[in-house]
Amino acid sequence: MAHAEGNIVIDRPITTVFNFLADGSNNPLWRSSVTDIQHIPDKPLGLGAVFKQGLKGPGGRIDGDYEIVEYQPYKIIKFQVIAGPARPTGTYTFESTGYSTRLTFILHFESKGLTKLMCPMITSSMKSEIAMLSDFKAYLENQ
């Protein structure tokens, strides 16, 4: 099992933070690991949305497509990675603290079979993704 988690307070209202994260096409603006992304047009934004995403990997571009599997406006966005070598779930939770927003990001991966051998590398990658919360904060606060 691989798990990583972090939280940050962003000096922006919950509506701004939630709406920005709900649109995965914003990912390259703050996640340096994303090489390309597009929303699959026949899927709505919100619950059921699918994003075709390319990520920087050890040998070049790897798939990291994902689907939004839980969506409660201004409370939670949960996604499941549906393509690529590792398929973690990710959960963003949102809490209003007046004008600011506390954002918690959790990545979780249940390793099975041969993927157990990749757990240390997957954990490291997931921790790097969580660390990008500071880039997200900087991006939104500078807009």
PDB file of C-alpha atoms in Angstrom, residues 18-140:
ATOM      1  CA  PHE A  18     -13.078  24.122  -5.762  1.00  0.00           C
ATOM      2  CA  ASN A  19     -13.991  25.316  -9.267  1.00  0.00           C
ATOM      3  CA  PHE A  20     -10.335  25.550 -10.302  1.00  0.00           C
ATOM      4  CA  LEU A  21      -9.575  21.965  -9.180  1.00  0.00           C
ATOM      5  CA  ALA A  22     -12.826  20.581 -10.631  1.00  0.00           C
ATOM      6  CA  ASP A  23     -11.606  21.521 -14.108  1.00  0.00           C
ATOM      7  CA  GLY A  24      -8.674  19.166 -14.664  1.00  0.00           C
ATOM      8  CA  SER A  25      -7.556  21.156 -17.718  1.00  0.00           C
ATOM      9  CA  ASN A  26      -6.032  23.577 -15.155  1.00  0.00           C
ATOM     10  CA  ASN A  27      -3.595  20.896 -13.917  1.00  0.00           C
ATOM     11  CA  PRO A  28      -0.599  21.972 -16.045  1.00  0.00           C
ATOM     12  CA  LEU A  29      -0.812  25.453 -14.503  1.00  0.00           C
ATOM     13  CA  TRP A  30       0.377  24.132 -11.139  1.00  0.00           C
ATOM     14  CA  ARG A  31       1.431  20.483 -11.540  1.00  0.00           C
ATOM     15  CA  SER A  32       4.831  20.279 -13.220  1.00  0.00           C
ATOM     16  CA  SER A  33       4.353  16.522 -13.700  1.00  0.00           C
ATOM     17  CA  VAL A  34       1.519  17.033 -16.234  1.00  0.00           C
ATOM     18  CA  THR A  35       2.661  17.117 -19.862  1.00  0.00           C
ATOM     19  CA  ASP A  36      -0.776  17.296 -21.503  1.00  0.00           C
ATOM     20  CA  ILE A  37      -4.436  16.968 -20.560  1.00  0.00           C
ATOM     21  CA  GLN A  38      -7.836  17.162 -22.158  1.00  0.00           C
ATOM     22  CA  HIS A  39     -11.376  16.738 -20.918  1.00  0.00           C
ATOM     23  CA  ILE A  40     -13.191  13.956 -22.806  1.00  0.00           C
ATOM     24  CA  PRO A  41     -15.992  16.000 -24.404  1.00  0.00           C
ATOM     25  CA  ASP A  42     -18.801  13.435 -24.231  1.00  0.00           C
ATOM     26  CA  LYS A  43     -18.466  13.365 -20.424  1.00  0.00           C
ATOM     27  CA  PRO A  44     -19.827  16.238 -18.292  1.00  0.00           C
ATOM     28  CA  LEU A  45     -17.663  18.228 -15.895  1.00  0.00           C
ATOM     29  CA  GLY A  46     -18.262  17.082 -12.330  1.00  0.00           C
ATOM     30  CA  LEU A  47     -19.276  13.538 -11.437  1.00  0.00           C
ATOM     31  CA  GLY A  48     -18.296  11.160 -14.241  1.00  0.00           C
ATOM     32  CA  ALA A  49     -15.901  13.586 -15.932  1.00  0.00           C
ATOM     33  CA  VAL A  50     -12.928  11.890 -17.592  1.00  0.00           C
ATOM     34  CA  PHE A  51      -9.594  13.581 -18.294  1.00  0.00           C
ATOM     35  CA  LYS A  52      -6.997  12.105 -20.647  1.00  0.00           C
ATOM     36  CA  GLN A  53      -3.706  13.072 -19.044  1.00  0.00           C
ATOM     37  CA  GLY A  54      -0.037  12.599 -19.826  1.00  0.00           C
ATOM     38  CA  LEU A  55       2.530  12.615 -17.019  1.00  0.00           C
ATOM     39  CA  LYS A  56       6.317  12.789 -16.893  1.00  0.00           C
ATOM     40  CA  GLY A  57       7.596   9.298 -16.148  1.00  0.00           C
ATOM     41  CA  PRO A  58      10.970   7.600 -15.798  1.00  0.00           C
ATOM     42  CA  GLY A  59      11.060   6.676 -19.497  1.00  0.00           C
ATOM     43  CA  GLY A  60       9.166   9.678 -20.867  1.00  0.00           C
ATOM     44  CA  ARG A  61       5.421  10.289 -21.088  1.00  0.00           C
ATOM     45  CA  ILE A  62       3.092   7.897 -19.248  1.00  0.00           C
ATOM     46  CA  ASP A  63      -0.694   7.799 -19.174  1.00  0.00           C
ATOM     47  CA  GLY A  64      -2.456   9.111 -16.089  1.00  0.00           C
ATOM     48  CA  ASP A  65      -6.064   9.370 -17.264  1.00  0.00           C
ATOM     49  CA  TYR A  66      -8.597   9.763 -14.484  1.00  0.00           C
ATOM     50  CA  GLU A  67     -12.322   9.861 -13.768  1.00  0.00           C
ATOM     51  CA  ILE A  68     -14.188  11.909 -11.154  1.00  0.00           C
ATOM     52  CA  VAL A  69     -15.968   9.294  -8.998  1.00  0.00           C
ATOM     53  CA  GLU A  70     -17.296  11.524  -6.208  1.00  0.00           C
ATOM     54  CA  TYR A  71     -18.259  15.164  -6.513  1.00  0.00           C
ATOM     55  CA  GLN A  72     -19.937  17.275  -3.860  1.00  0.00           C
ATOM     56  CA  PRO A  73     -19.628  20.992  -4.694  1.00  0.00           C
ATOM     57  CA  TYR A  74     -17.408  22.878  -2.255  1.00  0.00           C
ATOM     58  CA  LYS A  75     -16.867  19.735  -0.150  1.00  0.00           C
ATOM     59  CA  ILE A  76     -15.111  16.896  -2.005  1.00  0.00           C
ATOM     60  CA  ILE A  77     -13.674  15.814  -5.341  1.00  0.00           C
ATOM     61  CA  LYS A  78     -12.527  12.192  -5.558  1.00  0.00           C
ATOM     62  CA  PHE A  79     -10.899  10.696  -8.625  1.00  0.00           C
ATOM     63  CA  GLN A  80      -9.735   7.281  -9.762  1.00  0.00           C
ATOM     64  CA  VAL A  81      -6.767   6.954 -12.115  1.00  0.00           C
ATOM     65  CA  ILE A  82      -7.968   4.700 -14.959  1.00  0.00           C
ATOM     66  CA  ALA A  83      -4.852   4.432 -17.163  1.00  0.00           C
ATOM     67  CA  GLY A  84      -1.171   4.040 -16.464  1.00  0.00           C
ATOM     68  CA  PRO A  85       1.159   1.799 -14.496  1.00  0.00           C
ATOM     69  CA  ALA A  86      -0.262   2.824 -11.086  1.00  0.00           C
ATOM     70  CA  ARG A  87      -3.929   3.605 -10.514  1.00  0.00           C
ATOM     71  CA  PRO A  88      -4.332   5.410  -7.212  1.00  0.00           C
ATOM     72  CA  THR A  89      -7.374   7.207  -5.923  1.00  0.00           C
ATOM     73  CA  GLY A  90      -7.119  10.859  -5.022  1.00  0.00           C
ATOM     74  CA  THR A  91      -9.342  12.913  -2.770  1.00  0.00           C
ATOM     75  CA  TYR A  92      -9.516  16.667  -2.368  1.00  0.00           C
ATOM     76  CA  THR A  93     -11.548  17.935   0.585  1.00  0.00           C
ATOM     77  CA  PHE A  94     -12.414  21.580   1.093  1.00  0.00           C
ATOM     78  CA  GLU A  95     -13.135  23.553   4.252  1.00  0.00           C
ATOM     79  CA  SER A  96     -14.010  27.232   4.317  1.00  0.00           C
ATOM     80  CA  THR A  97     -12.104  29.253   6.910  1.00  0.00           C
ATOM     81  CA  GLY A  98     -13.713  32.621   6.239  1.00  0.00           C
ATOM     82  CA  TYR A  99     -12.164  34.116   3.126  1.00  0.00           C
ATOM     83  CA  SER A 100      -9.579  31.315   2.943  1.00  0.00           C
ATOM     84  CA  THR A 101      -9.874  27.613   2.149  1.00  0.00           C
ATOM     85  CA  ARG A 102      -8.238  24.636   3.843  1.00  0.00           C
ATOM     86  CA  LEU A 103      -7.503  22.074   1.141  1.00  0.00           C
ATOM     87  CA  THR A 104      -6.588  18.490   2.011  1.00  0.00           C
ATOM     88  CA  PHE A 105      -5.216  16.183  -0.688  1.00  0.00           C
ATOM     89  CA  ILE A 106      -4.907  12.416  -0.172  1.00  0.00           C
ATOM     90  CA  LEU A 107      -3.472   9.880  -2.624  1.00  0.00           C
ATOM     91  CA  HIS A 108      -3.909   6.184  -1.918  1.00  0.00           C
ATOM     92  CA  PHE A 109      -2.800   3.128  -3.868  1.00  0.00           C
ATOM     93  CA  GLU A 110      -3.530  -0.507  -3.034  1.00  0.00           C
ATOM     94  CA  SER A 111      -0.697  -2.566  -4.463  1.00  0.00           C
ATOM     95  CA  LYS A 112      -1.422  -6.030  -5.814  1.00  0.00           C
ATOM     96  CA  GLY A 113       0.809  -8.648  -7.374  1.00  0.00           C
ATOM     97  CA  LEU A 114       3.886  -7.232  -9.070  1.00  0.00           C
ATOM     98  CA  THR A 115       2.920  -3.633  -8.279  1.00  0.00           C
ATOM     99  CA  LYS A 116       4.023  -4.335  -4.693  1.00  0.00           C
ATOM    100  CA  LEU A 117       7.575  -4.173  -6.025  1.00  0.00           C
ATOM    101  CA  MET A 118       6.894  -0.652  -7.324  1.00  0.00           C
ATOM    102  CA  CYS A 119       5.487   0.630  -4.003  1.00  0.00           C
ATOM    103  CA  PRO A 120       8.565   2.653  -2.944  1.00  0.00           C
ATOM    104  CA  MET A 121       8.691   4.408  -6.332  1.00  0.00           C
ATOM    105  CA  ILE A 122       4.904   4.990  -6.319  1.00  0.00           C
ATOM    106  CA  THR A 123       5.033   6.388  -2.780  1.00  0.00           C
ATOM    107  CA  SER A 124       7.815   8.777  -3.778  1.00  0.00           C
ATOM    108  CA  SER A 125       5.842   9.945  -6.806  1.00  0.00           C
ATOM    109  CA  MET A 126       2.706  10.443  -4.717  1.00  0.00           C
ATOM    110  CA  LYS A 127       4.626  12.488  -2.126  1.00  0.00           C
ATOM    111  CA  SER A 128       5.924  14.682  -4.960  1.00  0.00           C
ATOM    112  CA  GLU A 129       2.341  15.259  -6.135  1.00  0.00           C
ATOM    113  CA  ILE A 130       1.239  16.227  -2.613  1.00  0.00           C
ATOM    114  CA  ALA A 131       4.210  18.607  -2.322  1.00  0.00           C
ATOM    115  CA  MET A 132       2.859  20.514  -5.337  1.00  0.00           C
ATOM    116  CA  LEU A 133       0.089  21.897  -3.110  1.00  0.00           C
ATOM    117  CA  SER A 134       2.460  24.787  -2.410  1.00  0.00           C
ATOM    118  CA  ASP A 135       2.627  25.457  -6.173  1.00  0.00           C
ATOM    119  CA  PHE A 136      -1.174  25.370  -6.305  1.00  0.00           C
ATOM    120  CA  LYS A 137      -1.397  27.886  -3.444  1.00  0.00           C
ATOM    121  CA  ALA A 138       1.150  30.192  -5.107  1.00  0.00           C
ATOM    122  CA  TYR A 139      -0.636  30.021  -8.460  1.00  0.00           C
ATOM    123  CA  LEU A 140      -4.110  30.800  -7.086  1.00  0.00           C
TER     124      LEU A 140
END
